[in-house]
Coordinates of C-alpha atoms in Angstrom, one line a residue:
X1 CA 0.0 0.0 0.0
X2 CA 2.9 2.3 1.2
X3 CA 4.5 1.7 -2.0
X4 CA 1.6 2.1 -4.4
X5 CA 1.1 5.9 -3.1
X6 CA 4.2 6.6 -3.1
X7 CA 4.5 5.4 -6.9
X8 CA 1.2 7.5 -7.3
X9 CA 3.0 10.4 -5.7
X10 CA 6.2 10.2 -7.9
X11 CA 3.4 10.2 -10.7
X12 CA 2.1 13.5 -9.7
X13 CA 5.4 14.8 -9.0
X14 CA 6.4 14.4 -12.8
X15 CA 3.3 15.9 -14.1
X16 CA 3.9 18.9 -11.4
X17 CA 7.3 19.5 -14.3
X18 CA 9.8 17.2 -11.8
X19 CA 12.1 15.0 -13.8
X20 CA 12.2 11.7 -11.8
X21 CA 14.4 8.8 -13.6
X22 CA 13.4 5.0 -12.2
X23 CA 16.7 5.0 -10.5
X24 CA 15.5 8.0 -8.4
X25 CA 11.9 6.1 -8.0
X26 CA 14.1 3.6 -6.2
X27 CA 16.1 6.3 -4.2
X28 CA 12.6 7.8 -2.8
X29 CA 11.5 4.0 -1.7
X30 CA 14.5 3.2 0.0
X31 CA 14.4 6.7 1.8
X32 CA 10.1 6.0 2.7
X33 CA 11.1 3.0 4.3
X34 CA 14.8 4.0 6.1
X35 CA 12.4 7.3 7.3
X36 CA 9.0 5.5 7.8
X37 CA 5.4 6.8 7.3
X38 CA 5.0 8.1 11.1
X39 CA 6.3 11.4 10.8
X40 CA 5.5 13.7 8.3
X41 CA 8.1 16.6 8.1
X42 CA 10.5 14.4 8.1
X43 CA 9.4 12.4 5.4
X44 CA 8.7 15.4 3.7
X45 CA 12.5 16.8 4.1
X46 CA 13.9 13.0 2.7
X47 CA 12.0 12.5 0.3
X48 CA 13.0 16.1 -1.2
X49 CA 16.2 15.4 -1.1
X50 CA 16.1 12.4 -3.1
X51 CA 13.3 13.5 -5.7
X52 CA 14.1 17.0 -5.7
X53 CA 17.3 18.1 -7.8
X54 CA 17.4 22.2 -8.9
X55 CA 15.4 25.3 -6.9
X56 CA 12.8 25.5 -9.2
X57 CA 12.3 21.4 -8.3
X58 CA 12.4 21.7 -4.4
X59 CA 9.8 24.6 -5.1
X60 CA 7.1 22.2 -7.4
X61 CA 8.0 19.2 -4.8
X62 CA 7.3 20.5 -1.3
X63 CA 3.8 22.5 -3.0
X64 CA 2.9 18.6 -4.7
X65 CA 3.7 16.7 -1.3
X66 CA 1.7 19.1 0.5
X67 CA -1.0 18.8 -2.0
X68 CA -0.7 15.2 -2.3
X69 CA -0.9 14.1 1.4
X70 CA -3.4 16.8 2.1
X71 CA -5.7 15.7 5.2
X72 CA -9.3 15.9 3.5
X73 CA -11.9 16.8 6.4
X74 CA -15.9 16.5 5.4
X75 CA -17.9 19.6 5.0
X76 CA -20.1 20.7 7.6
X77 CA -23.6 20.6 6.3
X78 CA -25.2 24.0 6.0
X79 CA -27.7 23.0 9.2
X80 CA -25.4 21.5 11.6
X81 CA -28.1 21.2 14.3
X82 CA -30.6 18.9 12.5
X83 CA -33.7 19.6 13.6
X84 CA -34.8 15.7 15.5
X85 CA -31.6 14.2 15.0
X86 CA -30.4 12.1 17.5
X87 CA -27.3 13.1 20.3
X88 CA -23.8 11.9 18.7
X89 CA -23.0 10.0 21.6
X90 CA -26.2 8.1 21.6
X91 CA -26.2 6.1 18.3
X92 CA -29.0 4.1 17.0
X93 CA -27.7 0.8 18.0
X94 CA -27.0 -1.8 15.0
X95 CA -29.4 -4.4 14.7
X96 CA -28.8 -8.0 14.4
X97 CA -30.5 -7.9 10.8
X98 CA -28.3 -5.7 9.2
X99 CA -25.1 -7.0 9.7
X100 CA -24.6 -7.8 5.8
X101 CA -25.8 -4.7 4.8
X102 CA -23.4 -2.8 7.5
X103 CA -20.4 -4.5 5.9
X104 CA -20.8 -3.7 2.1
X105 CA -21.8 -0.3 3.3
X106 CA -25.6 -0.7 1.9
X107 CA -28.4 -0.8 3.9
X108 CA -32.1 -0.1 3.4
X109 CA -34.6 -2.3 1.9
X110 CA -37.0 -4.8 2.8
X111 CA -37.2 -5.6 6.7
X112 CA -35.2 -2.5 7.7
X113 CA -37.0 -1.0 10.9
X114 CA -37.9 3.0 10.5
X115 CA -35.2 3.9 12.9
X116 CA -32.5 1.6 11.2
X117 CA -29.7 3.6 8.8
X118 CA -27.1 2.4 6.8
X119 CA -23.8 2.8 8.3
X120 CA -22.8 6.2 6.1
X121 CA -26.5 7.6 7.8
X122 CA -24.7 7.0 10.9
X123 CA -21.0 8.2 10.3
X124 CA -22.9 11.6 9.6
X125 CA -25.5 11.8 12.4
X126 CA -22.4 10.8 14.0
X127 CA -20.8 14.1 12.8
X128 CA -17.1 12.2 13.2
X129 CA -14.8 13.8 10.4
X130 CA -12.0 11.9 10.9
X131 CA -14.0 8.1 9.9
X132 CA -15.8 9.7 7.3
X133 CA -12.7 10.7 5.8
X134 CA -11.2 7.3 6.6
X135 CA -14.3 5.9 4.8
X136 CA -13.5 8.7 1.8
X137 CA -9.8 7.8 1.8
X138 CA -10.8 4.2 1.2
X139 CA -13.3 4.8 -1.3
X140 CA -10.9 6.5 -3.5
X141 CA -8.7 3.7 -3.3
X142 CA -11.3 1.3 -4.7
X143 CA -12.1 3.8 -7.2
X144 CA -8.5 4.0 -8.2
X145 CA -8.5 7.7 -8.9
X146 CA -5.2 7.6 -11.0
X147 CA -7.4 6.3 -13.9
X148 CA -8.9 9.8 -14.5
X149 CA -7.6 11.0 -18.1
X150 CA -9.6 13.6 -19.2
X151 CA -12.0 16.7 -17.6
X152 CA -15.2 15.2 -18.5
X153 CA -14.3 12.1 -15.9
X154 CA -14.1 13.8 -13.3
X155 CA -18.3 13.6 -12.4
X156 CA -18.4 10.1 -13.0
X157 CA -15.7 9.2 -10.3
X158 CA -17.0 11.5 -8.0
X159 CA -20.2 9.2 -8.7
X160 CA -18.1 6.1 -8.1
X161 CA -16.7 7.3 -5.0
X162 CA -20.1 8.1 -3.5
X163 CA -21.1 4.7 -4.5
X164 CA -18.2 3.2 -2.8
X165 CA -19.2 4.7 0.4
X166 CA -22.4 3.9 0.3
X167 CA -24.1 6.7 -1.2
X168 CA -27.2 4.3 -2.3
X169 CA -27.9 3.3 0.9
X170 CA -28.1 6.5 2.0
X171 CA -30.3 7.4 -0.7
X172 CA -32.9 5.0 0.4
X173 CA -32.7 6.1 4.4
X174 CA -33.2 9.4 3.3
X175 CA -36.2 8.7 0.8
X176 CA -37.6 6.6 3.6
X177 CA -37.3 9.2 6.2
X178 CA -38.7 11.8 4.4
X179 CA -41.7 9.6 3.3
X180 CA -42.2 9.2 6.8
X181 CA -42.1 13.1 7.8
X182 CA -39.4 12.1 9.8
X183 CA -37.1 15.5 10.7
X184 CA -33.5 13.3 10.5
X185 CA -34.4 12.9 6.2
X186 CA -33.5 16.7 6.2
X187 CA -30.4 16.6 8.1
X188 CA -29.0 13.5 6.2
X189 CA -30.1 15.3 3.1
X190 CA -28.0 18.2 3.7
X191 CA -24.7 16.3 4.9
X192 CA -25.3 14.1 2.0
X193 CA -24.8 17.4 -0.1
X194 CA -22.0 18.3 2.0
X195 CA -20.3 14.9 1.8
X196 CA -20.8 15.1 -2.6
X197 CA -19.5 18.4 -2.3
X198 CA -15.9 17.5 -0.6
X199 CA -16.1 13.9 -3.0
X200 CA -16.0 16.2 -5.9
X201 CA -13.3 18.6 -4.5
X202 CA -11.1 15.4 -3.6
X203 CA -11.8 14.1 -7.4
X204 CA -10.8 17.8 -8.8
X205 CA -7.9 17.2 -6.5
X206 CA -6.4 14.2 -7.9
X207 CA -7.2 14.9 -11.4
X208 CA -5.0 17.9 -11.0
X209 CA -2.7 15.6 -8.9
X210 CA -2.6 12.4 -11.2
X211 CA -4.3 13.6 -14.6
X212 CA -1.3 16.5 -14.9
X213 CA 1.3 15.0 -16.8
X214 CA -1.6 13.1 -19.5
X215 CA -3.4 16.1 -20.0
X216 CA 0.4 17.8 -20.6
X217 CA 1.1 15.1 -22.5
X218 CA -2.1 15.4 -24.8
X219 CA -1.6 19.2 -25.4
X220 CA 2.0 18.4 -26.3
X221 CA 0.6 16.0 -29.0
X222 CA -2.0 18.6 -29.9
X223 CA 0.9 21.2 -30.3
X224 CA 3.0 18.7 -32.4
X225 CA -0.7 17.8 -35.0
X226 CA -1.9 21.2 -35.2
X227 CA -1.3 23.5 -38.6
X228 CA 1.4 25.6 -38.1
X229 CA -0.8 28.7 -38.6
X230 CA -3.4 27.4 -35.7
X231 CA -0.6 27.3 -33.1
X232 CA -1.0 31.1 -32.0
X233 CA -3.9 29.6 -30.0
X234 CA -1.5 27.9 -27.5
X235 CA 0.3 29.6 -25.0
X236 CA 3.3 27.7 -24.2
X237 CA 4.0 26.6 -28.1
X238 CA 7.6 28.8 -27.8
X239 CA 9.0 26.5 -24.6
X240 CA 7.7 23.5 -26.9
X241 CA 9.9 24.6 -29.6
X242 CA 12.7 25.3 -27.4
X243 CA 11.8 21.8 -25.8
X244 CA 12.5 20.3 -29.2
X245 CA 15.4 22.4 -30.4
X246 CA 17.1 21.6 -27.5
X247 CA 16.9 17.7 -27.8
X248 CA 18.2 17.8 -31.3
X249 CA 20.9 20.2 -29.9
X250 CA 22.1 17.4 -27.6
X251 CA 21.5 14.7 -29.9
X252 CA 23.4 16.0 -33.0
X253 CA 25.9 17.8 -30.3
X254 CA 27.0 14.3 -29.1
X255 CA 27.3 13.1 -32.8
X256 CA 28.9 15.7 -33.4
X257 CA 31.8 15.0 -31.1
X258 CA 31.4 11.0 -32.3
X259 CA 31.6 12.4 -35.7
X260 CA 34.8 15.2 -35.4
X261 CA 36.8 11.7 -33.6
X262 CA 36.2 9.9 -36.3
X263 CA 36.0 5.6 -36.7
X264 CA 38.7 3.3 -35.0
X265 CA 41.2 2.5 -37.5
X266 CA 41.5 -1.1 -36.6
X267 CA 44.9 -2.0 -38.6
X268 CA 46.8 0.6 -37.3
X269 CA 45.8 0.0 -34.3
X270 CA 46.6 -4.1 -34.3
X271 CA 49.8 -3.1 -35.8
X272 CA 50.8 -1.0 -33.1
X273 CA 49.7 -3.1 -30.6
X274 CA 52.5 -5.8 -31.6
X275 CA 55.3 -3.7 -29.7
X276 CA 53.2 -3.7 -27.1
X277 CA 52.8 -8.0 -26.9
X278 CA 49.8 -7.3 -28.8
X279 CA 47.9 -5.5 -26.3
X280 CA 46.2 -2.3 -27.9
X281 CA 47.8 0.1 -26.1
X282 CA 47.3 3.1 -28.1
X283 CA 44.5 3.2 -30.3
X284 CA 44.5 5.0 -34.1
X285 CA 41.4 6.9 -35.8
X286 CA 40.9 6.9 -39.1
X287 CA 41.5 11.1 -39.5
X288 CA 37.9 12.7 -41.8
X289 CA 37.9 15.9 -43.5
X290 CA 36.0 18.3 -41.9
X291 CA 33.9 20.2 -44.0
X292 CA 32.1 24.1 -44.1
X293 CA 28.6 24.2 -44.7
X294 CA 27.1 26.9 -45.5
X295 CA 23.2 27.4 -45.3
X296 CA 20.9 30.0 -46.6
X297 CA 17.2 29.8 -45.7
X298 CA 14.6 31.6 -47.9
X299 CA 11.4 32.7 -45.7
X300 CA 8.3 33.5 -47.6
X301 CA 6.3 35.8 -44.8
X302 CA 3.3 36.5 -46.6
X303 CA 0.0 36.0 -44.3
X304 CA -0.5 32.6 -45.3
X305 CA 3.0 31.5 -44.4
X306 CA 4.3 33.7 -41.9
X307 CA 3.6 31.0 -39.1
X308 CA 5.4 28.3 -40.6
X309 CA 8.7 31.0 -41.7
X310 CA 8.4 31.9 -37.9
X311 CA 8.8 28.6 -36.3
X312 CA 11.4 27.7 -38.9
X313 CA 13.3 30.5 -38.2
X314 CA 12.8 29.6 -34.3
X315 CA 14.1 26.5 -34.7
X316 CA 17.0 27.4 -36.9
X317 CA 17.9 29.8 -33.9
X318 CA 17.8 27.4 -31.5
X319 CA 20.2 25.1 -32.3
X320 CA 22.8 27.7 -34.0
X321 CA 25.4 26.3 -31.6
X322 CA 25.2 23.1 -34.2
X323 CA 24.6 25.6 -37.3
X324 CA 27.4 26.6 -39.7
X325 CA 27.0 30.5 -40.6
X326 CA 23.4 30.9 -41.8
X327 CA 22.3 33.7 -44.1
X328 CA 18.5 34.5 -43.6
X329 CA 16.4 35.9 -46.4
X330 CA 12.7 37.4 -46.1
X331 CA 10.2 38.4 -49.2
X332 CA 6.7 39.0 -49.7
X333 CA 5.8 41.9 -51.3
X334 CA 9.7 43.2 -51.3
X335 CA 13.0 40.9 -50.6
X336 CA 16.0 41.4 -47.9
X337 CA 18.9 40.2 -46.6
X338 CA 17.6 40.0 -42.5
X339 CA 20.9 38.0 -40.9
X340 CA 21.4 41.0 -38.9
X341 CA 18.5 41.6 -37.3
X342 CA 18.9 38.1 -35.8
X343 CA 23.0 39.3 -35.1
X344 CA 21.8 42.4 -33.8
X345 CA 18.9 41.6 -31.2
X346 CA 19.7 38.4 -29.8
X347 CA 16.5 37.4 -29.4
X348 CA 14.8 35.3 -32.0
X349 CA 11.3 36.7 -31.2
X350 CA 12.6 40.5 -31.0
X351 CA 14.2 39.9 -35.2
X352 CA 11.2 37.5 -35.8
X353 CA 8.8 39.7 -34.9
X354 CA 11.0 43.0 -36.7
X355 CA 11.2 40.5 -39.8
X356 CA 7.0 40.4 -40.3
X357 CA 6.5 43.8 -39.4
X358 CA 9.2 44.9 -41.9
X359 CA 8.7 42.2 -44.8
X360 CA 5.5 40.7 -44.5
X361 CA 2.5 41.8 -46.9
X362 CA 0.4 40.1 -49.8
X363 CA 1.9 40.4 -53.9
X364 CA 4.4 37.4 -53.5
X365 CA 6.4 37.7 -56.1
X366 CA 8.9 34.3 -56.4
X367 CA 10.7 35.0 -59.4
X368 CA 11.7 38.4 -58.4
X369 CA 12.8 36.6 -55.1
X370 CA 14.9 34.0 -57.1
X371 CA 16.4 37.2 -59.0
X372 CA 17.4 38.4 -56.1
X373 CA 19.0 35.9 -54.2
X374 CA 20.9 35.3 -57.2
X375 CA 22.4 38.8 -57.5
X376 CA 23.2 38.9 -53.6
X377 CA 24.6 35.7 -53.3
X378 CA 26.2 34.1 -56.6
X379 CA 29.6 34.7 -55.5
X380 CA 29.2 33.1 -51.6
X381 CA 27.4 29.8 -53.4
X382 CA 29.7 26.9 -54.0
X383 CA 29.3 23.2 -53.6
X384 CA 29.1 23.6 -49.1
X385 CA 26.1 25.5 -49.8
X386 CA 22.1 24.8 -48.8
X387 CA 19.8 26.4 -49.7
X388 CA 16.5 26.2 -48.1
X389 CA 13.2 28.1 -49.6
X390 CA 10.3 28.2 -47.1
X391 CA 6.8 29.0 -49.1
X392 CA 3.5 27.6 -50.9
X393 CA 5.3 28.9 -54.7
X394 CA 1.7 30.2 -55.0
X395 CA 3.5 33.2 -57.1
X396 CA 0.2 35.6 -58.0
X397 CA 0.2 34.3 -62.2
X398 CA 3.6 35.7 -62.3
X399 CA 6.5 34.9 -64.0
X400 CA 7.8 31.3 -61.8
X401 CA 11.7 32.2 -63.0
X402 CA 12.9 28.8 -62.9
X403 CA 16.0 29.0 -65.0
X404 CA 17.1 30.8 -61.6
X405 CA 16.4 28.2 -59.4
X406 CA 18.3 26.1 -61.8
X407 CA 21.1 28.4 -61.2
X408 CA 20.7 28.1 -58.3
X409 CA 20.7 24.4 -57.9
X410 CA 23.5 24.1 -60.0
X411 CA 26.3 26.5 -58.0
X412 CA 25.1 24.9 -54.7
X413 CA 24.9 21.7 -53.1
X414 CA 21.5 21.3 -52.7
X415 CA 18.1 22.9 -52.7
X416 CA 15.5 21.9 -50.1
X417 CA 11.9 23.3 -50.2
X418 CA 9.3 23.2 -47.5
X419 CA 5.7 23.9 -48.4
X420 CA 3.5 24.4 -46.0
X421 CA 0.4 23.0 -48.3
X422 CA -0.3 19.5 -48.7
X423 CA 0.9 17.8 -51.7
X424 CA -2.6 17.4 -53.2
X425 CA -2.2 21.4 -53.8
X426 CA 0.9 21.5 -55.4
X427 CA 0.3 22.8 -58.9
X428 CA -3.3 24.2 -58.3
X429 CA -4.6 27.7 -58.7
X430 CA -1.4 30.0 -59.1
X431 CA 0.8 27.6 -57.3
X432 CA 4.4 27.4 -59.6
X433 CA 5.3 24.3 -57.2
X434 CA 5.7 21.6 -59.7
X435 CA 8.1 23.9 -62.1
X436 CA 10.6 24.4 -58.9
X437 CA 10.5 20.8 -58.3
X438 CA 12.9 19.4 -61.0
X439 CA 15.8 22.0 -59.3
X440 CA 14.6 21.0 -55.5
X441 CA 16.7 17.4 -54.3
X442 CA 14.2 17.3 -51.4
X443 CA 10.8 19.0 -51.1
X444 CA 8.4 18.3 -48.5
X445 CA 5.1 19.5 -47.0
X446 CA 5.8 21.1 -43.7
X447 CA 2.4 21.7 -41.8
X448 CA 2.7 21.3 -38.4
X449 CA 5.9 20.7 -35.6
X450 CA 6.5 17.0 -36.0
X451 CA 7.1 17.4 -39.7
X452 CA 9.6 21.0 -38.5
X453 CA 11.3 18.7 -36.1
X454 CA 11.9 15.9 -38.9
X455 CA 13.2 18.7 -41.3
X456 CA 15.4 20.3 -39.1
X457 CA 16.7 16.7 -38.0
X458 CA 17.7 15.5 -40.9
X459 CA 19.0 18.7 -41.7
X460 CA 21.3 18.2 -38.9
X461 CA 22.5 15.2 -40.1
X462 CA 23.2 16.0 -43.4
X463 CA 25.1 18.7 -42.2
X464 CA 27.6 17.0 -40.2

């Protein structure tokens, strides 16, 4: 039992934003069980510092275990002096007929005397908070609370709990007495209100305890799915892209270092190792030739692209450290050169935001793009270079300028395009996508995160 709500309480501690690895998980049992359950605030203090790794973690863990092992105490009803209820010390003794009932925590029905309640009647004539919450606690174990996913759950457990405690049985004592004009239906009435008003608090309790990381989780995905242009809805899309960046940062960094080392050169090392009685004492690494990329990266930032130039252009930011020097372009109605502004600021959402205010506007014009891009950067393109073009190539019925591209193409290394229409569109209306293609060695729809991240991955690794 001890263990189970502890793993429940790791759970919650994850979706409260703590990392916890399973070795950790292991830590904090060892720790519960060297400390013991007794007392609290010292429980509290070790399991913080085995769970709890950075400031900003010890904040979120002592505000989850305080939530988490939060004493839960009824409500009073809003009568507490039932009119005809019986003393609290003076209990309606049980009788010997309703010992079945007692223990399932039913009652009622057939051959139950008037004055007879189920046992959840009695905790509240009672008024004893502490086994009402004892019989709470143990209803939400039976429930299993941690099974809650989603907001619209959260009415049917509190149903479930209510059952579990015997909230049908009480049902039935309270239509009987108030069938019978007796004055104690009206008192049970209003703790029963009072009791399904603290079950639903403990229910919006754990779902914000145990349903946190899913319900993360799921708006994570949702980020990821959603069009690019339909992310300005969400809130916390630029720490998801940071999130992202910063994984490919420390995936391509360490192949990076793998790469720059280079594979063991196993006959020089074997032939080394003979003046050594054939142990490898020194081992030899086949030397590689680093080389000097250079990347350009075309944003279109008319209206109908300017989200997906925007998270590009994030991204790209994001993992510079793993970037050769990149030369950023912007064009709509007009075309620039806007490295600088990213040079200057420092902050990719100061120059991002510079970049649409400056460039972005409706009359995309591709060819004259092309034209320029040629003229500004003929002499820095050589066979290090990439060139990536971020737009729909819906060019307004004007002149596509594909000889350019071809140019293009042929000075560079490659050409990548990302679209940010399906493929099904490519081609229709004033879209001059399927001329570019021929010149393009990769082009690829790019609507939503999961297809960025992909780009940008592969990117990464062509790159290195």
């Amino acid at each position: 039992m001890a263990e189970r709500v502890l793993t429940e309480f790791i759970k919650a501690l994850r979706g409260a934003g703590v990392s916890v690895s399973t070795a950790e998980s292991l830590d904090a049992l060892r720790v519960a069980d060297l400390t013991g359950y007794d007392d609290r605030a010292r429980l509290r203090q070790a399991l913080g510092m085995a769970l709890a790794k950075s400031e900003a973690d010890k904040w979120r863990y002592y505000q989850c275990f305080d939530d988490f092992f939060r004493f839960v105490a009824p409500r009073p009803p809003a009568s507490s002096e039932p009119p005809g209820a019986p003393p609290a010390s003076d209990p309606p003794p049980p009788q010997p007929g309703n010992a079945g009932a007692s223990a399932g925590g039913g009652g009622g029905g057939e051959g139950q005397s008037d004055s007879e309640v189920s046992d959840l009647a009695r905790l509240l004539e009672q008024d004893d908070p502490a086994r009402l919450s004892q019989r709470m606690a143990a209803a939400v174990r039976t429930v299993d609370l941690t099974r809650l996913r989603v907001i619209t759950q959260k009415g049917l457990f509190a149903r479930r709990v209510m059952l579990a405690m015997g909230g049908e049985a009480l049902d039935q004592d309270i239509f009987r007495l108030e069938a019978q004009h007796d004055p104690r239906g009206l008192a049970l009435r209003r703790a029963r209100d009072a009791l399904r008003q603290t079950v639903i608090e403990e229910v919006n309790r754990q779902f914000l305890l145990q349903a946190r990381e899913t319900g993360a989780q799921l708006r994570e995905q949702t980020m990821r799915e959603v069009n690019l242009r339909d992310l300005a809805e969400f809130r916390d899309v630029q720490a998801l892209v940071q999130r992202m960046a910063q994984r490919l940062v420390t995936l391509h960094g360490r192949r990076q270092r793998s790469s720059r080392k280079g594979l063991l050169d196993a006959r020089r090392t074997l032939v080394s190792s003979i003046r050594h009685d054939a142990v490898p004492a020194r081992l030899h690494w086949k030397s590689r030739r680093l080389r000097k990329p250079k990347l350009f990266v075309i944003c279109d930032v008319s209206s109908s692209v300017a989200s997906a130039s925007r998270f590009l252009l994030m991204f790209l930011h994001a993992v510079n450290s793993l970037l050769p020097r990149v030369r950023s372009f912007a064009f709509a109605s007009r075309c620039g050169e806007v490295s600088a502004l990213f040079a200057a600021s420092g902050d990719a959402d100061t120059a991002i935001a510079r970049i649409l205010s400056e460039y972005a506007g409706s009359g995309t014009d591709y060819g004259d793009m092309l034209r320029f891009f040629w003229r500004t950067c003929e002499a820095d393109l050589d066979r290090q270079s990439t060139v990536i073009v971020l737009g729909d190539a819906r060019n307004n019925d004007l002149p596509a300028e594909q000889t350019v591209l071809r140019q293009i193409a042929e000075r560079s290394r490659q050409v990548l395009w990302l679209n940010p229409e399906g493929r099904n569109r490519w081609g229709s209306g004033d879209s001059v996508m399927p001329q570019y293609l021929p010149y393009c060695r990769r082009a690829m729809p790019c609507r939503n995160l999961n297809q960025m991240e992909r780009f940008v991955d592969s990117l990464l690794r062509d790159l290195r």
